[in-house]
Short mmCIF file of C-alpha atoms in Angstrom, two decimals:
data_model
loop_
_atom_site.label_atom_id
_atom_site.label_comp_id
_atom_site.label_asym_id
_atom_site.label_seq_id
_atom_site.Cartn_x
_atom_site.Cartn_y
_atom_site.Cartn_z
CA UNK A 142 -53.40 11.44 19.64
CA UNK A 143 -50.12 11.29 18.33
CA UNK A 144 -49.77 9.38 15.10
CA UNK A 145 -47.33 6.34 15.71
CA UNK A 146 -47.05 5.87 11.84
CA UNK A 147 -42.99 5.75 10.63
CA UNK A 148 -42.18 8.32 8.21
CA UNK A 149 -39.37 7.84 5.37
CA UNK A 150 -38.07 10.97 7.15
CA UNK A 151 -37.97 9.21 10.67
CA UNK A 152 -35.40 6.57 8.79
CA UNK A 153 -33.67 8.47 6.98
CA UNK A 154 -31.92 11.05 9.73
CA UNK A 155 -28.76 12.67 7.83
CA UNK A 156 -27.46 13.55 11.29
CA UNK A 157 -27.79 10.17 12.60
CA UNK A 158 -26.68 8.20 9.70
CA UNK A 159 -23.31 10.71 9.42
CA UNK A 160 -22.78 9.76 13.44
CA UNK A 161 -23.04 6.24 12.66
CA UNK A 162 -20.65 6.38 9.68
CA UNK A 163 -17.99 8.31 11.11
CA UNK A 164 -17.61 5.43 13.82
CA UNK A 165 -17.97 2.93 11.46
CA UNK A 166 -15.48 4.10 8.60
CA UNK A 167 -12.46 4.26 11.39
CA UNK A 168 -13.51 0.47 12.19
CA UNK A 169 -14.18 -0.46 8.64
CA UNK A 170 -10.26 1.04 7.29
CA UNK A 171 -7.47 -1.67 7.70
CA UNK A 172 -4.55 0.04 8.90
CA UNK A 173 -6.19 2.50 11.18
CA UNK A 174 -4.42 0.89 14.25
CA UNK A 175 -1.40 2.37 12.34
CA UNK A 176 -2.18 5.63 12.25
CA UNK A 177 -2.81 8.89 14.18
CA UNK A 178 -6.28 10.36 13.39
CA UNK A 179 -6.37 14.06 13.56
CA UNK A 180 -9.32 15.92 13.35
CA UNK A 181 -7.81 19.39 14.42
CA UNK A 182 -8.11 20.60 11.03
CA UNK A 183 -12.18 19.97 10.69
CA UNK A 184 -13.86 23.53 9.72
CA UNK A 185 -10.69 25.29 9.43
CA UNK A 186 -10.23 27.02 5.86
CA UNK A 187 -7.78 26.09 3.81
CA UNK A 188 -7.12 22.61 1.21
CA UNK A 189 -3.90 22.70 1.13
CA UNK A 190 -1.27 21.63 3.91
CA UNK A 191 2.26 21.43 4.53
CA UNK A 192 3.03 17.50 6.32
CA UNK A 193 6.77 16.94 7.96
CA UNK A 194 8.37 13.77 7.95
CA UNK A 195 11.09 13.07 10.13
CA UNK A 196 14.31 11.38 8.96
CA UNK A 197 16.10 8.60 10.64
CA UNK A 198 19.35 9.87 12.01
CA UNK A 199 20.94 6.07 11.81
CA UNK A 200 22.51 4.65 13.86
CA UNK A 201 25.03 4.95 16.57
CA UNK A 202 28.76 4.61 16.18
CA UNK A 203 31.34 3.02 18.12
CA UNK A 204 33.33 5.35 20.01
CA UNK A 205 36.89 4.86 21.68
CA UNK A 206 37.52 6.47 25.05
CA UNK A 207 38.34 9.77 25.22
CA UNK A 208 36.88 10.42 21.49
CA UNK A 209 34.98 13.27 20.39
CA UNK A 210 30.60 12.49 19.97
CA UNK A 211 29.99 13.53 15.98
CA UNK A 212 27.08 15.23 16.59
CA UNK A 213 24.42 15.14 13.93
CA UNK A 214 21.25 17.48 13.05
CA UNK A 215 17.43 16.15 13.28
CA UNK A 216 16.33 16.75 10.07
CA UNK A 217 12.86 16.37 8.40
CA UNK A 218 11.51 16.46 4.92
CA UNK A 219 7.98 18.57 4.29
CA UNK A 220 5.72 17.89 1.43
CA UNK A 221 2.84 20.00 -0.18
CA UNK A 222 -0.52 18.09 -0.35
CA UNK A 223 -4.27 18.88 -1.18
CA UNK A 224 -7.36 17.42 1.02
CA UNK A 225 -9.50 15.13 -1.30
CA UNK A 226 -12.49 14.73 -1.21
CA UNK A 227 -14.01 10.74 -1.91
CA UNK A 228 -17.66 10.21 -2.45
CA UNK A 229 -20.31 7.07 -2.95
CA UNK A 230 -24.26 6.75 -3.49
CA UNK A 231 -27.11 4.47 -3.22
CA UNK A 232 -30.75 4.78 -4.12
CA UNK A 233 -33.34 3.26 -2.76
CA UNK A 234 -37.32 2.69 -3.45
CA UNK A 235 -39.82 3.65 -0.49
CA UNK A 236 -40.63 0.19 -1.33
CA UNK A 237 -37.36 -1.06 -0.06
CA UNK A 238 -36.64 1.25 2.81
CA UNK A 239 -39.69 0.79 4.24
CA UNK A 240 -39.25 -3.32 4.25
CA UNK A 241 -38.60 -4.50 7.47
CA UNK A 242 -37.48 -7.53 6.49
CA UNK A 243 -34.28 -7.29 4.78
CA UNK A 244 -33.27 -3.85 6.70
CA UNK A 245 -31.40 -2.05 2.76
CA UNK A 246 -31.08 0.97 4.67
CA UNK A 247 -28.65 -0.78 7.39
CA UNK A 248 -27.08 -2.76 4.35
CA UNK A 249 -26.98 0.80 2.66
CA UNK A 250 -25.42 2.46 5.64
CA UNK A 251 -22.53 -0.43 6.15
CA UNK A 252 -21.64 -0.45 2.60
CA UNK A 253 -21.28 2.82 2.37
CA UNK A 254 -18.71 2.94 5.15
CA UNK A 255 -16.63 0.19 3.34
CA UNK A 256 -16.62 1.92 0.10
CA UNK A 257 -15.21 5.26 1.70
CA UNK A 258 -12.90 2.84 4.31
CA UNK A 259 -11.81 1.07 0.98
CA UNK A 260 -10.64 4.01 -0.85
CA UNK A 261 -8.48 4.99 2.57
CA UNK A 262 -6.85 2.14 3.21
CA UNK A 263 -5.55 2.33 -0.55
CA UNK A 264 -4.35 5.84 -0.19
CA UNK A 265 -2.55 4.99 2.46
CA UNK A 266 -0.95 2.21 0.90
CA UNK A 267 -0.12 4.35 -1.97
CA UNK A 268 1.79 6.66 0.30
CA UNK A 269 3.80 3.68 1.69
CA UNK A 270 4.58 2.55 -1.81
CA UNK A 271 6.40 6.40 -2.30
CA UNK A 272 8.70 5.49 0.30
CA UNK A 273 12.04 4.34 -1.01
CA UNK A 274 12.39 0.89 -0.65
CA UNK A 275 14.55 -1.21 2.40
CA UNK A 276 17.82 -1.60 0.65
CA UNK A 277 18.80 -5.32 -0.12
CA UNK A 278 15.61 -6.74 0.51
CA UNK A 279 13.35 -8.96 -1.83
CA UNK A 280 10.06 -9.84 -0.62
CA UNK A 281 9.81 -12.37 -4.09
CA UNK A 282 12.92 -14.36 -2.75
CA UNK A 283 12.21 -18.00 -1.91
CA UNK A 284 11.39 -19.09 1.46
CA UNK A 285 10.94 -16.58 3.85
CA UNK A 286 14.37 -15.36 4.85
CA UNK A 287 14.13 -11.76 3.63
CA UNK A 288 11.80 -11.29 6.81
CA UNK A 289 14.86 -11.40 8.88
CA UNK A 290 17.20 -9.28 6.51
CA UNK A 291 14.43 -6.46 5.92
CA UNK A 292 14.59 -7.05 10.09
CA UNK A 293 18.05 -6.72 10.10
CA UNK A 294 18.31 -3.68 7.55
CA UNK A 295 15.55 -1.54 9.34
CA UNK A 296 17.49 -1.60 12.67
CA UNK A 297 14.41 -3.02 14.53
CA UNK A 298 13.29 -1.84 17.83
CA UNK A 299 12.10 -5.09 19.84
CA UNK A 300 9.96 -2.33 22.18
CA UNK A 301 7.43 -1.73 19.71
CA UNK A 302 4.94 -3.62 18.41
CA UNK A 303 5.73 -4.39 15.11
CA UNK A 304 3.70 -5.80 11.83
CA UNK A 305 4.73 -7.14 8.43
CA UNK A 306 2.28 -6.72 5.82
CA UNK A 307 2.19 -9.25 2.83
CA UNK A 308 0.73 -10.59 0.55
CA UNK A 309 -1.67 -13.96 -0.08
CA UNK A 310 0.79 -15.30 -2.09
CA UNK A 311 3.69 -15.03 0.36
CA UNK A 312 1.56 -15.85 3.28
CA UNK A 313 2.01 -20.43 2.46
CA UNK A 314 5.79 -19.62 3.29
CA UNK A 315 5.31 -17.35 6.17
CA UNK A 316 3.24 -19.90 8.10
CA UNK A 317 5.60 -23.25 6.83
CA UNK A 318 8.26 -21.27 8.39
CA UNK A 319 10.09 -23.11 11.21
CA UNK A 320 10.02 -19.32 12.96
CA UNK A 321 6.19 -18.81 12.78
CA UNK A 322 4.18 -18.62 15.80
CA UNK A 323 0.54 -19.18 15.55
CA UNK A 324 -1.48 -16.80 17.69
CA UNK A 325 -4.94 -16.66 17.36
CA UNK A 326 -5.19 -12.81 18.84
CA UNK A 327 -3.82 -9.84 18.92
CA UNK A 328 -3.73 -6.59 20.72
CA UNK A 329 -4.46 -4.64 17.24
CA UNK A 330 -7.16 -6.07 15.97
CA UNK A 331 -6.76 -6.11 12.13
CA UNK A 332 -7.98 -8.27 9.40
CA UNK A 333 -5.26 -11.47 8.24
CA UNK A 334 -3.58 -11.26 11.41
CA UNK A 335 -1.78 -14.47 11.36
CA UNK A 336 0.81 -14.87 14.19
CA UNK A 337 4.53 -13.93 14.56
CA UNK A 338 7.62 -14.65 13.01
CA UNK A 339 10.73 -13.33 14.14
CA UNK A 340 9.23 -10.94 16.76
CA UNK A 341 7.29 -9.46 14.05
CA UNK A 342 3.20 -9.84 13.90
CA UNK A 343 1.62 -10.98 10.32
CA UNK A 344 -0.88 -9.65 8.72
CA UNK A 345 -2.58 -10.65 5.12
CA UNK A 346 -3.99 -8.16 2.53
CA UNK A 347 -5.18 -8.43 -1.06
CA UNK A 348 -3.81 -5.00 -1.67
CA UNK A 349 -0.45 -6.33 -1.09
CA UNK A 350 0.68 -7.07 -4.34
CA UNK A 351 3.09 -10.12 -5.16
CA UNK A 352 7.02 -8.94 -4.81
CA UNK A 353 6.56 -6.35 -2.08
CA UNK A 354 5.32 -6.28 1.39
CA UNK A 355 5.21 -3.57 4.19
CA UNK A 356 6.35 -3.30 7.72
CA UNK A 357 4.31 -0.69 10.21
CA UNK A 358 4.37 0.29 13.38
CA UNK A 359 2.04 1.85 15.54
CA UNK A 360 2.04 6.06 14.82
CA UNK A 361 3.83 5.39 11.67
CA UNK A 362 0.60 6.77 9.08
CA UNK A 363 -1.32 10.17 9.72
CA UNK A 364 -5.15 10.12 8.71
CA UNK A 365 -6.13 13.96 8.82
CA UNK A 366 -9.90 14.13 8.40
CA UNK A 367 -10.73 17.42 7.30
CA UNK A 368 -14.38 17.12 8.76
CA UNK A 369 -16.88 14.57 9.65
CA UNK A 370 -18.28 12.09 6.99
CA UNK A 371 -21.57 14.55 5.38
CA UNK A 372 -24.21 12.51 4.21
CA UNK A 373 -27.23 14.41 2.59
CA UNK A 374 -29.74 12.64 0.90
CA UNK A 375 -32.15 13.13 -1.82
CA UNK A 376 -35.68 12.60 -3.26
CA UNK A 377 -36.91 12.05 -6.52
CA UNK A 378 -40.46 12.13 -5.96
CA UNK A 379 -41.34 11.63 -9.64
CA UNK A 380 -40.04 7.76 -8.64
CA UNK A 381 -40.56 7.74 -5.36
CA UNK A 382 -36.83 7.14 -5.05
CA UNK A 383 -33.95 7.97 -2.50
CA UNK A 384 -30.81 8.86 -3.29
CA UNK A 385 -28.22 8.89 -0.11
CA UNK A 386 -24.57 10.10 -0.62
CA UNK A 387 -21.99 10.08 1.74
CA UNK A 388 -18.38 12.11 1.14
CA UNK A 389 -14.92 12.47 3.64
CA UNK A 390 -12.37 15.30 2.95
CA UNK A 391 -8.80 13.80 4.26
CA UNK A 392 -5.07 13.16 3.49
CA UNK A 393 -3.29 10.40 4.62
CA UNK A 394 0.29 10.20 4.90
CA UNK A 395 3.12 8.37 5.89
CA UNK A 396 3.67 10.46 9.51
CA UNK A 397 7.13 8.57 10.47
CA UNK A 398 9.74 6.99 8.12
CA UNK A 399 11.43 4.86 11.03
CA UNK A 400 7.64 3.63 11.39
CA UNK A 401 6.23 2.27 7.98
CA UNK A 402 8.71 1.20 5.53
CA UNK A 403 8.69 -0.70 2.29
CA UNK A 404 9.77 -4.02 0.45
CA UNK A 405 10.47 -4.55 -2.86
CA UNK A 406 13.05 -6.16 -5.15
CA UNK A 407 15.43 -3.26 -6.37
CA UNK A 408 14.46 -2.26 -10.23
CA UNK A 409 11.27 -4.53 -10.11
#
């Protein structure tokens, strides 16, 4: 007769535990409605990668009857990076993963895939803040009517959906705005998301710092993962302890320049 005791090895599946994670890190990282996730790069050599980014070509001119088109060249920018690698652990008694009661493996598990989400989401904030700013625009002016100049100086596109980032400091004058429009969902579905003002969709975040603010649009960020989240674990059988670590390879990148663009008061 087969025993029908659980084994620490029946809880603690690496293979299972990396499935659940890779799901769960996409849903636990903030702007991954932004993004493109590519994953043609897992198990191919190489930690090193050449990334285009296109350049606006601006916009169009008048032209008389008659007059000649000025034709202009698509042009793109390429930049160098390395795949990084970012890494957490827990440990965990017998004691504890065997309790049935308070489930630390699950808590484990989660928290593990908002520790390596966390770390993303600031990456790719970091590679918005490398972009040069929106000229003329100061997201630290009073009131709220450098939403509509930043609008204005962007050359928005009403056909795509389009957020504004800010800050929790900024967001009291957002939604006092005469403009705001309170809507209680969206069809991204992304932490702070506030309403609309000005055509534009608000979203809240703590990593928004005060005097800047960030406007994205679907496609505009690249997430390469360079394989699957690997989680390995291991024992310490001295202490009857588990250690469980769980690490991503990836860049992320801003992908489009007339999709993400940044805020900030000029010299601040």
């Amino acid at each position: 007769m087969a025993s029908q005791t659980t084994m620490l090895a029946d809880l603690i599946n690496p293979q299972v535990l990396a499935d659940f994670l890779n799901v769960k890190l996409i849903d636990k990282i903030t702007l991954s409605p932004f993004a493109d996730i590519d994953y043609t790069l897992t198990n191919r050599p190489g930690d090193t990668l050449t990334l285009p980014q296109w350049d606006y070509i601006g916009s169009a001119q008048d032209v008389p009857e008659g007059a000649l088109i000025e034709s202009v060249k698509l042009s793109q920018q390429t930049r160098t990076v390395t795949v990084k690698k970012i890494a957490k652990a827990v440990s965990l008694t017998d004691e504890a993963i065997l309790s049935a009661y308070n489930k630390p493996l699950d808590e484990a598990v989660d928290q593990l895939a908002i520790s390596l989400a966390d770390k993303v989401d600031n990456d790719l904030f970091a590679a918005m803040r490398a972009l040069t700013p929106v000229e003329g625009v100061d997201p630290s002016a009073e009131g709220y009517d450098w939403v509509l100049d930043a609008q204005v100086a962007m050359g928005e596109n009403f056909d795509e959906e389009t957020y504004l980032i800010i800050s929790p400091k900024q967001r009291g004058a957002i939604i006092k705005a005469s403009d705001f429009v309170y809507i209680q969902s969206g069809s991204v579905k992304i932490t702070g998301y506030l309403g609309e003002i000005f055509g534009m969709k608000i979203v809240v975040s703590n990593r928004v710092a005060d005097g800047e603010a960030f406007i994205l649009k679907r496609g505009g960020l690249s997430l390469i993962m360079k394989r699957d989240v690997m989680v390995e674990p291991d024992r310490d059988v001295l202490h009857k302890i588990t250690h469980i670590t769980a690490d991503q390879h990836y860049v992320g990148y801003v992908k489009d320049a007339k999709k993400a663009f940044y805020l900030k008061k000029a010299g601040a």
